[in-house]
mmCIF file of C-alpha atoms and ligand atoms in Angstrom:
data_model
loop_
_atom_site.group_PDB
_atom_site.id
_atom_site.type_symbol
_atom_site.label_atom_id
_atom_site.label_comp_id
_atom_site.label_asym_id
_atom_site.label_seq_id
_atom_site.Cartn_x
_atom_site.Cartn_y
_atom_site.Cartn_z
ATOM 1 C CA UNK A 1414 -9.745 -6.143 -22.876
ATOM 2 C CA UNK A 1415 -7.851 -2.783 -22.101
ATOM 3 C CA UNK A 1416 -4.243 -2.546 -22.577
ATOM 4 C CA UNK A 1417 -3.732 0.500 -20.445
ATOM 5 C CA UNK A 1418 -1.799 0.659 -17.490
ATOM 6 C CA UNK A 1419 -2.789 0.517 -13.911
ATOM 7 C CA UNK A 1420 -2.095 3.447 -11.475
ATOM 8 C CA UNK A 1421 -0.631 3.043 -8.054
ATOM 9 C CA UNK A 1422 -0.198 5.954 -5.949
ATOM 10 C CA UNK A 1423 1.796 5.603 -2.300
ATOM 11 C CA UNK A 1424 3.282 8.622 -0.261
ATOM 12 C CA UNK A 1425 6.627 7.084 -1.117
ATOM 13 C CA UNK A 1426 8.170 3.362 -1.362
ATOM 14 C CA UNK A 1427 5.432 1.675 -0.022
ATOM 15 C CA UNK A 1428 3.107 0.956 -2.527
ATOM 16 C CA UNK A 1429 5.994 -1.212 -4.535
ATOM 17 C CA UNK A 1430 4.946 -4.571 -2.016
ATOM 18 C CA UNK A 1431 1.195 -4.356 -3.894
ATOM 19 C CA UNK A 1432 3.022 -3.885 -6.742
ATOM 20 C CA UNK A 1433 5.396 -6.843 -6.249
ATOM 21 C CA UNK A 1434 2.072 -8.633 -5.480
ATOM 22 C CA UNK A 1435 0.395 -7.609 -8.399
ATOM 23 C CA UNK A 1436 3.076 -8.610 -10.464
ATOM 24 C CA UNK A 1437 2.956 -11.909 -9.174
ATOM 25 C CA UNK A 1438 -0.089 -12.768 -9.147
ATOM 26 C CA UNK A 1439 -1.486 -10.805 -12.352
ATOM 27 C CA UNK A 1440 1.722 -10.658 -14.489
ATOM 28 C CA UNK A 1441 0.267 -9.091 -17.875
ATOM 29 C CA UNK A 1442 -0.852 -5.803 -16.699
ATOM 30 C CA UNK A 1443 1.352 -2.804 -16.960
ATOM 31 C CA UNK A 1444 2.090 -0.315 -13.691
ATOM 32 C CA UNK A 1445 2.325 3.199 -13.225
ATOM 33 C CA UNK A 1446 3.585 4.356 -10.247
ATOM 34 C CA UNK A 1447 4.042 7.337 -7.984
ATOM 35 C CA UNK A 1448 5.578 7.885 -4.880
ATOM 36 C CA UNK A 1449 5.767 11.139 -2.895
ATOM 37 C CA UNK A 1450 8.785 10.319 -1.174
ATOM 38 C CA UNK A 1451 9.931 13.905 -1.149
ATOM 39 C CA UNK A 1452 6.536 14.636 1.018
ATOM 40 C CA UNK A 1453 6.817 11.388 3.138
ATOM 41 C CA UNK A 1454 6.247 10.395 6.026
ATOM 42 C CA UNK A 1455 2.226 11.567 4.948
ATOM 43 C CA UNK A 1456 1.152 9.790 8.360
ATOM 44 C CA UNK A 1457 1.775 13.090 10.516
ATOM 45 C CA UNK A 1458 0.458 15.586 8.472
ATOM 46 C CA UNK A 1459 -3.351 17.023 8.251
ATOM 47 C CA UNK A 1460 -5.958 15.605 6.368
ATOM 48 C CA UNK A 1461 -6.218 18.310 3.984
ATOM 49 C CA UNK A 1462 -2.597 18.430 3.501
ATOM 50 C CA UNK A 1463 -3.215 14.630 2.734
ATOM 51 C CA UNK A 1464 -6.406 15.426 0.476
ATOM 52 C CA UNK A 1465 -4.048 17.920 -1.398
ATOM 53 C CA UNK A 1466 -1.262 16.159 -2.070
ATOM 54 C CA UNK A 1467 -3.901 12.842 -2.565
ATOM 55 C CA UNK A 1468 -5.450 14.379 -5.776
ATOM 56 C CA UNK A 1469 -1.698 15.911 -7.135
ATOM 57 C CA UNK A 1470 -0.946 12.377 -7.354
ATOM 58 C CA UNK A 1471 -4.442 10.969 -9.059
ATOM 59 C CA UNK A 1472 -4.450 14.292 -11.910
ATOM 60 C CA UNK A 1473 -0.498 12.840 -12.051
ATOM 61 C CA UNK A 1474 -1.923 9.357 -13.097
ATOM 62 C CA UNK A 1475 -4.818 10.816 -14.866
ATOM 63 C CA UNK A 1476 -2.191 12.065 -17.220
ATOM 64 C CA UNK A 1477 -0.934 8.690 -17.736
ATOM 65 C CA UNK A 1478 -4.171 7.712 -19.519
ATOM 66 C CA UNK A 1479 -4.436 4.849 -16.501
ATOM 67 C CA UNK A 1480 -7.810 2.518 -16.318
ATOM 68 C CA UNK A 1481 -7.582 2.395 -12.844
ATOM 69 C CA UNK A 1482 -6.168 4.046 -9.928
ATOM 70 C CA UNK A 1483 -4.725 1.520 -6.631
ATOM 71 C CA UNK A 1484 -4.377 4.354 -3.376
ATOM 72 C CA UNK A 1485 -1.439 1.707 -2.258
ATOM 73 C CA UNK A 1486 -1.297 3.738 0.887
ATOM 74 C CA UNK A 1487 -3.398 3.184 4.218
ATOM 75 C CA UNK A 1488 -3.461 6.623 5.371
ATOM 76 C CA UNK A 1489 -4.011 8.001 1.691
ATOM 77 C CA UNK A 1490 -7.276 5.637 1.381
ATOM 78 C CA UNK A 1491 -8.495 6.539 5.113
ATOM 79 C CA UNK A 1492 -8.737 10.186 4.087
ATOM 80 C CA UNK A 1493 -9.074 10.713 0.649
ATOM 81 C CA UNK A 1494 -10.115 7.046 -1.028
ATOM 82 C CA UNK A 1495 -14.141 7.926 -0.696
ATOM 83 C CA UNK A 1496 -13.951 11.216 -2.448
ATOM 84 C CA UNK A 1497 -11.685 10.110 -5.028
ATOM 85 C CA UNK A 1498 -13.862 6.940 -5.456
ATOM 86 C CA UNK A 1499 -16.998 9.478 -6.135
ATOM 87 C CA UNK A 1500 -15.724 11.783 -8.352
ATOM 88 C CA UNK A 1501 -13.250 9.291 -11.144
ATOM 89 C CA UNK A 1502 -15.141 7.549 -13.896
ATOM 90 C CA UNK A 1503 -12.714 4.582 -13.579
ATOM 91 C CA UNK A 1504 -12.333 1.924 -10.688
ATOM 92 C CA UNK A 1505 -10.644 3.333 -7.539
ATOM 93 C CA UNK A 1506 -9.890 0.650 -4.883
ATOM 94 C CA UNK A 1507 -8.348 1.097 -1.446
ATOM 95 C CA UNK A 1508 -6.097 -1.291 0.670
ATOM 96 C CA UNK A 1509 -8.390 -0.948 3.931
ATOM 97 C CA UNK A 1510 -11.479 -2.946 3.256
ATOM 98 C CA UNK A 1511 -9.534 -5.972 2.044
ATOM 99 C CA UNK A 1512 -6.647 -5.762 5.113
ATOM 100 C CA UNK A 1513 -10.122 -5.918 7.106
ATOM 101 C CA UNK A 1514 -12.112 -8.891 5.680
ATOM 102 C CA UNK A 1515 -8.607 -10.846 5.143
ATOM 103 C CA UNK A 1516 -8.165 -10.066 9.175
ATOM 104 C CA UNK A 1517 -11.457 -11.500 10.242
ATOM 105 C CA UNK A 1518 -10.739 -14.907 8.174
ATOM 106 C CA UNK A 1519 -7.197 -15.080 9.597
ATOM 107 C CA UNK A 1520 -8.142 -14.986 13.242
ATOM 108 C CA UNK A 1521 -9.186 -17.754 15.338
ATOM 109 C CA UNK A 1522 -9.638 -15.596 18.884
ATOM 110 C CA UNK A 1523 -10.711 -12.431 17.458
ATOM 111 C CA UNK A 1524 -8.240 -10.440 18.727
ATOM 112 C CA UNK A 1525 -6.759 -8.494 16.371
ATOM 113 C CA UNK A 1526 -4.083 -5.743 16.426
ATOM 114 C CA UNK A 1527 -3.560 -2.815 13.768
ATOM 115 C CA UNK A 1528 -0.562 -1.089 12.930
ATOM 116 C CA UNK A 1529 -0.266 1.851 10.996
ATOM 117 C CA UNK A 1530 0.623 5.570 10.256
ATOM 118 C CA UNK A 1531 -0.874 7.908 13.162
ATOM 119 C CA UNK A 1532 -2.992 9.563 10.594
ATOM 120 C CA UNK A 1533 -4.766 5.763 10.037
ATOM 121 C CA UNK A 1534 -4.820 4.780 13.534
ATOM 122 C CA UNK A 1535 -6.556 8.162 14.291
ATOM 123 C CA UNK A 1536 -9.364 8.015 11.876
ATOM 124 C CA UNK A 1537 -10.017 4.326 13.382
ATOM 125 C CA UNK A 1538 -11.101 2.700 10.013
ATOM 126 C CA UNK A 1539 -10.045 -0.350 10.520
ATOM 127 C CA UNK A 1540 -11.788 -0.706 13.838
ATOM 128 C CA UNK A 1541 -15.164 0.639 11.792
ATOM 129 C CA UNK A 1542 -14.797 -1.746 8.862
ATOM 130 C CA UNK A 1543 -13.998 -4.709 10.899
ATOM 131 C CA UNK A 1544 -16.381 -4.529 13.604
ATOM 132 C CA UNK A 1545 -19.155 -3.506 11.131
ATOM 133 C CA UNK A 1546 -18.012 -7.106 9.044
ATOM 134 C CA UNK A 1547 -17.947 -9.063 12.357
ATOM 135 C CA UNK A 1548 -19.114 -6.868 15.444
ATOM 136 C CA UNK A 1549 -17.608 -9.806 17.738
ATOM 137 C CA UNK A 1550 -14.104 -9.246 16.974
ATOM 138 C CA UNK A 1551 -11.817 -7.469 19.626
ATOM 139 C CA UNK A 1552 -9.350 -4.667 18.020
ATOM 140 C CA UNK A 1553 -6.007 -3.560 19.428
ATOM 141 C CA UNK A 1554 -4.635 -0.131 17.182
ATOM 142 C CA UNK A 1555 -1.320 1.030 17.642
ATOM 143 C CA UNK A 1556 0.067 3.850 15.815
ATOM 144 C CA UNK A 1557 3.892 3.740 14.553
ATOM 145 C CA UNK A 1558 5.313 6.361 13.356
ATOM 146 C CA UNK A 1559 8.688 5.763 13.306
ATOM 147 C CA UNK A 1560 8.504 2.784 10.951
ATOM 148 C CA UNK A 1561 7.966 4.741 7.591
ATOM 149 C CA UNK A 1562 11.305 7.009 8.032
ATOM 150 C CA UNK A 1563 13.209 3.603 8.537
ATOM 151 C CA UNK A 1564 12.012 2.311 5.239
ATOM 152 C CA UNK A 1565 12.487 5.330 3.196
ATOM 153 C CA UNK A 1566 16.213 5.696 4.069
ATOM 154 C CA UNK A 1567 16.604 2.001 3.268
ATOM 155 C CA UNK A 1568 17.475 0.832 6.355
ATOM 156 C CA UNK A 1569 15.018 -2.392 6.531
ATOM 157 C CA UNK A 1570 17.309 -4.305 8.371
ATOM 158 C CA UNK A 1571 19.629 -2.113 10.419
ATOM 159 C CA UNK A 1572 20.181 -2.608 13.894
ATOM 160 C CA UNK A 1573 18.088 0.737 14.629
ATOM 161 C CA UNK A 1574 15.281 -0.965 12.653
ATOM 162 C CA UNK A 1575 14.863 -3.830 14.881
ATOM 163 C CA UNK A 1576 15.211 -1.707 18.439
ATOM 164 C CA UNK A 1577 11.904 0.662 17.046
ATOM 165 C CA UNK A 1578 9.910 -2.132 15.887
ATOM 166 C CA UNK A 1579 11.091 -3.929 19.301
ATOM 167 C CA UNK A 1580 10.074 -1.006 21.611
ATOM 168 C CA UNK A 1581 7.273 0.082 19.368
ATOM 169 C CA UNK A 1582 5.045 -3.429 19.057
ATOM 170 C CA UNK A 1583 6.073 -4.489 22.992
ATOM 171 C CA UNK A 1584 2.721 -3.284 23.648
ATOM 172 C CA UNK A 1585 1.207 -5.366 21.583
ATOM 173 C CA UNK A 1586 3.030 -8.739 21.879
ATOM 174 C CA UNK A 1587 0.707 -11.517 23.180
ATOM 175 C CA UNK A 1588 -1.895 -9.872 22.705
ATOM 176 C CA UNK A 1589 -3.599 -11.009 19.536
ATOM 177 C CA UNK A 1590 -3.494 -13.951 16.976
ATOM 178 C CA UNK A 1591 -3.820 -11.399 13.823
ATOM 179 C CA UNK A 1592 -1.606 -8.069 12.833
ATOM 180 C CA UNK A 1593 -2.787 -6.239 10.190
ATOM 181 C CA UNK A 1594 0.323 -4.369 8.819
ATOM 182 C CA UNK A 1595 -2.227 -1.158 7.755
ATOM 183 C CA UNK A 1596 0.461 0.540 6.301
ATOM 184 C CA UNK A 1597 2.072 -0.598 2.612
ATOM 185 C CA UNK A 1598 5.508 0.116 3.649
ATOM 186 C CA UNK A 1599 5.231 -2.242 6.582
ATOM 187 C CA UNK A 1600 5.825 -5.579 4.646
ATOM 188 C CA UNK A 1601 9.324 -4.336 3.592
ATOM 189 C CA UNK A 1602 9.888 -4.680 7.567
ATOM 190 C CA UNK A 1603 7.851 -8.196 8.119
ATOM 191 C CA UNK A 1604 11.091 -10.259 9.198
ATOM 192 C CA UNK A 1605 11.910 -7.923 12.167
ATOM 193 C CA UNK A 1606 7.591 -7.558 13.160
ATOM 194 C CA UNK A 1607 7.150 -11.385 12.839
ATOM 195 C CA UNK A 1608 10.035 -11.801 15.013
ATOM 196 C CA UNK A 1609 9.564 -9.283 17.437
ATOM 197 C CA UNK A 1610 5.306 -10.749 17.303
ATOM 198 C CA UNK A 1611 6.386 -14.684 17.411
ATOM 199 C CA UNK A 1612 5.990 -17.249 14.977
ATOM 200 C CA UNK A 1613 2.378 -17.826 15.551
ATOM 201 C CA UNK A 1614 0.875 -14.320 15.070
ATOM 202 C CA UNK A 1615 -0.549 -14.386 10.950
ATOM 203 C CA UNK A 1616 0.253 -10.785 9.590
ATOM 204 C CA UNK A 1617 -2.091 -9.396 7.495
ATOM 205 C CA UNK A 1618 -0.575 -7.489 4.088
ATOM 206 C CA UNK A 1619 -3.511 -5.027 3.623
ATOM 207 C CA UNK A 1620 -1.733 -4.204 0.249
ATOM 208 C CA UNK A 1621 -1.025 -7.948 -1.333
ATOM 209 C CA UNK A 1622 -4.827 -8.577 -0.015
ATOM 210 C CA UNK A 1623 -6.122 -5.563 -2.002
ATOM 211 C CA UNK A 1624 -4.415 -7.295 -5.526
ATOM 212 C CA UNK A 1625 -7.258 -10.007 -5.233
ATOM 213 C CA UNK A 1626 -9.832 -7.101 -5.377
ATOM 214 C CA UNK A 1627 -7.741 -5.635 -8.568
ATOM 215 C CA UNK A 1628 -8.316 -8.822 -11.018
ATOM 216 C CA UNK A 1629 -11.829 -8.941 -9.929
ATOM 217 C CA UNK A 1630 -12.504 -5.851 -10.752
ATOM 218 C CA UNK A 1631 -10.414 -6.171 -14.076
ATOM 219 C CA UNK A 1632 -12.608 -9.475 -14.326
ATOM 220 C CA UNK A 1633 -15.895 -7.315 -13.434
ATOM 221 C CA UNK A 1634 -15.270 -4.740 -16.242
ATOM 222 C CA UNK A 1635 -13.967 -6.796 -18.703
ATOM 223 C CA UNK A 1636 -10.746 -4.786 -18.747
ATOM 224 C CA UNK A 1637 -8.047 -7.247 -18.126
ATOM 225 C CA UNK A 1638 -4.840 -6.591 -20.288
ATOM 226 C CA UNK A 1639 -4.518 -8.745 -23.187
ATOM 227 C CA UNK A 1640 -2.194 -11.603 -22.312
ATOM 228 C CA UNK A 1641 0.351 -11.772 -25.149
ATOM 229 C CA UNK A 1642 3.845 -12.274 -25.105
ATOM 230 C CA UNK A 1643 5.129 -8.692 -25.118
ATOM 231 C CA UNK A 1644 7.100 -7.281 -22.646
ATOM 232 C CA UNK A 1645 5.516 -4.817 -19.902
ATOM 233 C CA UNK A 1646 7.177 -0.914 -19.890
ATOM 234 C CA UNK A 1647 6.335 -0.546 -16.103
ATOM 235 C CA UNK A 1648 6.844 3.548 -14.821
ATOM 236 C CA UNK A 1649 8.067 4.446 -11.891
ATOM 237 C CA UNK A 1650 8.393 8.022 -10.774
ATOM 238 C CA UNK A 1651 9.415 9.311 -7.337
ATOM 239 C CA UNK A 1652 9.188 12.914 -6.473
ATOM 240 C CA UNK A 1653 12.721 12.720 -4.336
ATOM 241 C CA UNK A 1654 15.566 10.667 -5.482
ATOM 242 C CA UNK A 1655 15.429 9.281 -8.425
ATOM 243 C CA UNK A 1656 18.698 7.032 -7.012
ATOM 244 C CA UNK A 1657 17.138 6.018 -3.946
ATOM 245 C CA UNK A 1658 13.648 4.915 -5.444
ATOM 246 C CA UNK A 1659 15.792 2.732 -7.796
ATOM 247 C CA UNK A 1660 17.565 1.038 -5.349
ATOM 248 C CA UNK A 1661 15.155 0.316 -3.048
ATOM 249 C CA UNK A 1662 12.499 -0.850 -6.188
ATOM 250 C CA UNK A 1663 14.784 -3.365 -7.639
ATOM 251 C CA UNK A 1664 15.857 -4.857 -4.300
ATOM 252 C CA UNK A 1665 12.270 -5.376 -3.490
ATOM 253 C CA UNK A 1666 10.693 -6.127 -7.145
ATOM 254 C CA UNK A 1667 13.742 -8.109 -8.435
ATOM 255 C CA UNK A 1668 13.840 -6.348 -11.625
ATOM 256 C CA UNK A 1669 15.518 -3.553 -13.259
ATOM 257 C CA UNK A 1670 13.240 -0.641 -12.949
ATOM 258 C CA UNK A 1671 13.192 2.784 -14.511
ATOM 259 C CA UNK A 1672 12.762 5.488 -12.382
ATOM 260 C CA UNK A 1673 11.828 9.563 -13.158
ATOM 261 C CA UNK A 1674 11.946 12.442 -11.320
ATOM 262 C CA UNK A 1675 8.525 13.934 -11.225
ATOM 263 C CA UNK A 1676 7.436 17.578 -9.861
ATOM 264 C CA UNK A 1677 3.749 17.529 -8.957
HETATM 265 N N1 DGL B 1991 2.443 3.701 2.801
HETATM 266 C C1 DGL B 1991 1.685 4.669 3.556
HETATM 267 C C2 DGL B 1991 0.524 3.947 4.228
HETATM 268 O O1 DGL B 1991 0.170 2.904 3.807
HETATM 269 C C3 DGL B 1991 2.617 5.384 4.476
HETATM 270 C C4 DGL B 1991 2.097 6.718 4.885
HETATM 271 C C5 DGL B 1991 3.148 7.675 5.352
HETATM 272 O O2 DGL B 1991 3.858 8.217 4.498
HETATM 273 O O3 DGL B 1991 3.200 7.961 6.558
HETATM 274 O O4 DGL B 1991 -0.070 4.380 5.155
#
């Protein structure tokens, strides 16, 4: 048993739909979480700019006295997650490997398409850790970087929101059974992709995939949180708008939240 809280780190919003999975599905652990919305979109920037601003965010949660750290960010784990992994005495997972294996069970022709930030469609990960699980399977990247803007201003279902994902994923339509959304803010767009993809395409959330991973590993290392009857005192700090964080937290999470500032 270990009663300390779990760290999530995203480049902004994104990483709240593993933590609304995580608080579904494991309800008696405690979150901390960081988002570097003031830094976002992370998806265009270097890798070391991403390294950099990767490990500001993991000394952050050190701080927090966390037992592990989630990267609830695609691009975030495609550059930094390996290094990060090596060098931390406590359990570091990624959202990539489990967004892979999940795709490979979903999909009955093998073609399967990957969305993400240009940064993750660049490094080609998913293509690696898919076709190294099951060499047979057929995958179709597209970058899309004008999805993570749209969900840090809020506007998940403006009428600007549905033209981008329309023109963006055209591409892609009809082309494969399976989408992996490889970026965390991507499910807070799902209604307009599933739409815009038809009713028969499965999407993949690499992040809710990567909460099955989190209780085994609690269940591995024996450090699950004890389940009594107290209430959780979740933290949530943002390193832009405190305001805009909130809003966007409770809408998604369904519960009152409270949000800091943070400088990192
Ligand atoms: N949520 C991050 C991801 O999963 C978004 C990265 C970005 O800020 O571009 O990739």
């Amino acid at each position: 048993m270990d009663n300390r809280p779990i760290g999530f780190l995203d480049s902004g919003v994104g990483g709240l739909t593993v933590v609304r999975e995580l608080l579904r599905q494991l309800p008696h652990e405690e979150v901390v979480y960081i988002g570097d919305s003031k830094r976002a979109p992370y998806g265009p920037r270097s890798a070391e700019q991403i390294r950099t601003f990767t490990w500001e965010m993991v000394q952050f949660l050190l701080t927090k006295n966390v037992k592990m750290i989630v990267f609830a960010c695609n691009t975030a784990t495609a550059v930094a997650w390996e290094e990060v992994k090596s060098k931390l005495d406590i359990p570091v997972l990624g959202v990539i490997l489990p967004g892979s294996s999940a795709a490979i069970k979903n999909t009955a022709s093998g073609d399967i398409g990957v969305i993400g930030t240009e940064m993750t469609i660049a490094s080609d990960i998913y293509r690696e850790k898919i076709t190294d699980l099951a060499p047979q399977m057929n995958v179709h990247s597209l970058a899309c970087p004008r999805f993570v803007p749209l969900v840090e201003a809020n506007e998940m279902t403006s009428s600007l929101a549905k033209k981008v994902v329309y023109e963006t994923l055209s591409p892609m339509v009809g082309q494969v059974d399976t989408l992996v959304l490889g970026c965390t803010h991507y499910p807070l767009l799902r209604p307009i992709i599933q739409n815009v993809m038809g009713k028969k395409v499965r999407l993949i959330d690499s992040g809710a995939e990567c909460v099955r991973d989190i209780s085994v590993l609690l269940n591995y290392f024996d450090i699950n949180h004890q389940r009594d009857k107290q209430t959780r005192n979740h933290q949530f700090y943002t390193t832009a708008n405190r305001d805009s964080f909130k809003a966007i937290a409770e809408k998604w999470l369904q519960l009152p939240v409270s949000v800091e500032h943070v400088e990192i």
